[in-house]
CSV table of C-alpha atoms in Angstrom, one decimal:
chain,number,residue,atom,x,y,z
A,1444,LEU,CA,97.5,105.1,122.8
A,1445,THR,CA,97.4,102.7,125.9
A,1446,ALA,CA,94.4,104.8,128.3
A,1447,VAL,CA,91.2,107.1,128.2
A,1448,ARG,CA,89.3,108.2,130.5
A,1449,MET,CA,86.6,110.5,130.2
A,1450,GLU,CA,84.8,113.0,133.6
A,1451,THR,CA,81.0,112.6,133.0
A,1452,LYS,CA,78.8,114.3,135.8
A,1453,ASN,CA,78.0,110.5,137.7
A,1454,GLY,CA,81.7,110.1,138.4
A,1455,VAL,CA,84.8,109.8,135.8
A,1456,ILE,CA,85.1,106.9,133.5
A,1457,VAL,CA,88.9,105.2,132.7
A,1458,LEU,CA,89.7,102.4,130.0
A,1459,ASP,CA,93.3,101.1,130.5
A,1460,ARG,CA,94.9,98.6,128.4
A,1461,ALA,CA,98.3,98.0,129.9
A,1462,ASP,CA,99.6,95.0,128.5
A,1463,GLY,CA,98.0,95.5,125.3
A,1464,SER,CA,95.6,92.4,124.5
A,1465,LEU,CA,93.1,92.7,128.2
A,1466,ALA,CA,92.1,96.4,129.3
A,1467,THR,CA,90.6,97.5,132.6
A,1468,LEU,CA,87.0,99.7,132.7
A,1469,SER,CA,86.4,101.8,136.0
A,1470,MET,CA,83.7,104.2,136.6
A,1471,GLN,CA,83.2,105.2,139.8
A,1472,GLY,CA,80.8,102.8,142.0
A,1473,GLN,CA,81.3,100.1,139.8
A,1474,PRO,CA,83.8,97.4,140.1
A,1475,ASP,CA,86.8,97.0,137.6
A,1476,ARG,CA,86.1,95.1,135.3
A,1477,ALA,CA,88.6,93.0,132.2
A,1478,VAL,CA,87.5,93.4,128.7
A,1479,ALA,CA,89.2,91.9,126.1
A,1480,LEU,CA,90.4,94.6,123.9
A,1481,LYS,CA,91.1,92.5,120.2
A,1482,ARG,CA,94.9,93.8,118.4
A,1483,ARG,CA,94.3,95.1,114.7
A,1484,ASP,CA,97.2,95.2,112.5
A,1485,THR,CA,99.0,98.0,110.8
A,1486,ALA,CA,97.6,97.5,107.6
A,1487,GLU,CA,93.7,97.3,109.0
A,1488,LEU,CA,94.8,100.8,111.6
A,1489,LEU,CA,95.9,102.2,108.3
A,1490,ALA,CA,93.1,101.7,105.5
A,1491,GLU,CA,90.4,102.9,107.8
A,1492,GLU,CA,92.5,106.2,108.2
A,1493,LEU,CA,92.7,106.4,104.2
A,1494,ARG,CA,89.6,105.7,104.2
A,1495,ARG,CA,89.0,108.4,106.6
A,1496,LEU,CA,91.0,110.4,104.8
A,1497,ASP,CA,89.9,114.8,104.6
A,1498,PRO,CA,91.1,116.9,102.0
A,1499,ASP,CA,93.9,118.7,102.8
A,1500,ASN,CA,92.8,122.3,101.2
A,1501,THR,CA,96.7,123.4,102.8
A,1502,TYR,CA,98.3,121.2,100.5
A,1503,GLU,CA,95.7,121.4,98.1
A,1504,SER,CA,96.2,125.4,98.2
A,1505,THR,CA,99.6,125.8,98.2
A,1506,VAL,CA,100.2,123.1,94.6
A,1507,LYS,CA,97.4,124.8,92.5
A,1508,PHE,CA,99.3,128.7,93.4
A,1509,GLY,CA,101.9,127.9,95.1
A,1510,VAL,CA,104.3,126.3,92.7
A,1511,ASP,CA,103.9,128.8,89.8
A,1512,LYS,CA,105.6,131.2,92.2
A,1513,LEU,CA,108.6,128.5,93.3
A,1514,HIS,CA,110.6,130.9,89.9
A,1515,ALA,CA,108.5,133.3,89.5
A,1516,GLY,CA,112.2,135.2,88.1
A,1517,GLY,CA,113.1,133.2,85.8
A,1518,GLU,CA,112.6,129.6,84.5
A,1519,VAL,CA,115.0,127.8,85.6
A,1520,LYS,CA,117.0,124.2,83.7
A,1521,ALA,CA,118.9,121.8,84.3
A,1522,ALA,CA,122.6,121.8,83.3
A,1523,PRO,CA,123.0,117.8,81.9
A,1524,VAL,CA,125.9,115.2,83.4
A,1525,GLU,CA,128.4,114.4,80.9
A,1526,GLU,CA,131.2,111.8,81.7
A,1527,LYS,CA,134.6,111.1,80.4
A,1528,PRO,CA,135.2,108.6,77.8
A,1529,ALA,CA,138.4,107.8,80.3
A,1530,GLU,CA,136.0,107.8,84.0
A,1531,ALA,CA,133.1,105.2,82.0
A,1532,GLU,CA,136.4,102.5,80.5
A,1533,GLN,CA,138.3,103.0,84.3
A,1534,LYS,CA,134.6,101.1,86.7
A,1535,ALA,CA,135.4,98.2,87.3
A,1536,PRO,CA,132.9,94.9,86.3
A,1537,ALA,CA,130.4,94.3,88.7
A,1538,ALA,CA,131.5,91.7,91.5
A,1539,LYS,CA,130.1,87.9,90.2
A,1540,LYS,CA,127.4,87.0,92.7
A,1541,ALA,CA,127.8,83.9,94.3
A,1542,PRO,CA,125.6,80.5,93.5
A,1543,ALA,CA,122.5,80.7,95.9
A,1544,LYS,CA,122.1,77.5,98.4
A,1545,LYS,CA,119.8,75.1,97.7
A,1546,ALA,CA,117.5,74.2,100.4
A,1547,ALA,CA,117.1,71.0,102.6
A,1548,ALA,CA,114.4,69.0,101.3
A,1549,LYS,CA,111.8,67.8,104.0
């Protein structure tokens, strides 16, 4: 989001942030003003969104009632996977890792 445009009875108000930190506030009949806007990091933005997270009623209903209907025709069980003894013996051993380089002294 780089710009907001609002139409009021007194005219259009535009807040445009093209470069990221400095925005331009334009109002009809007023000179344009430069406005410094703080750039927030992703962690801060996510924390705000999660604090304001509303319940998802559709998801809740699906989990409560829809999952039971997925296998209405009968219970489905996964077949166990068997490993053949010959295949287990043919697997190559894991390659050894090279020793880590020492950090330069400061």
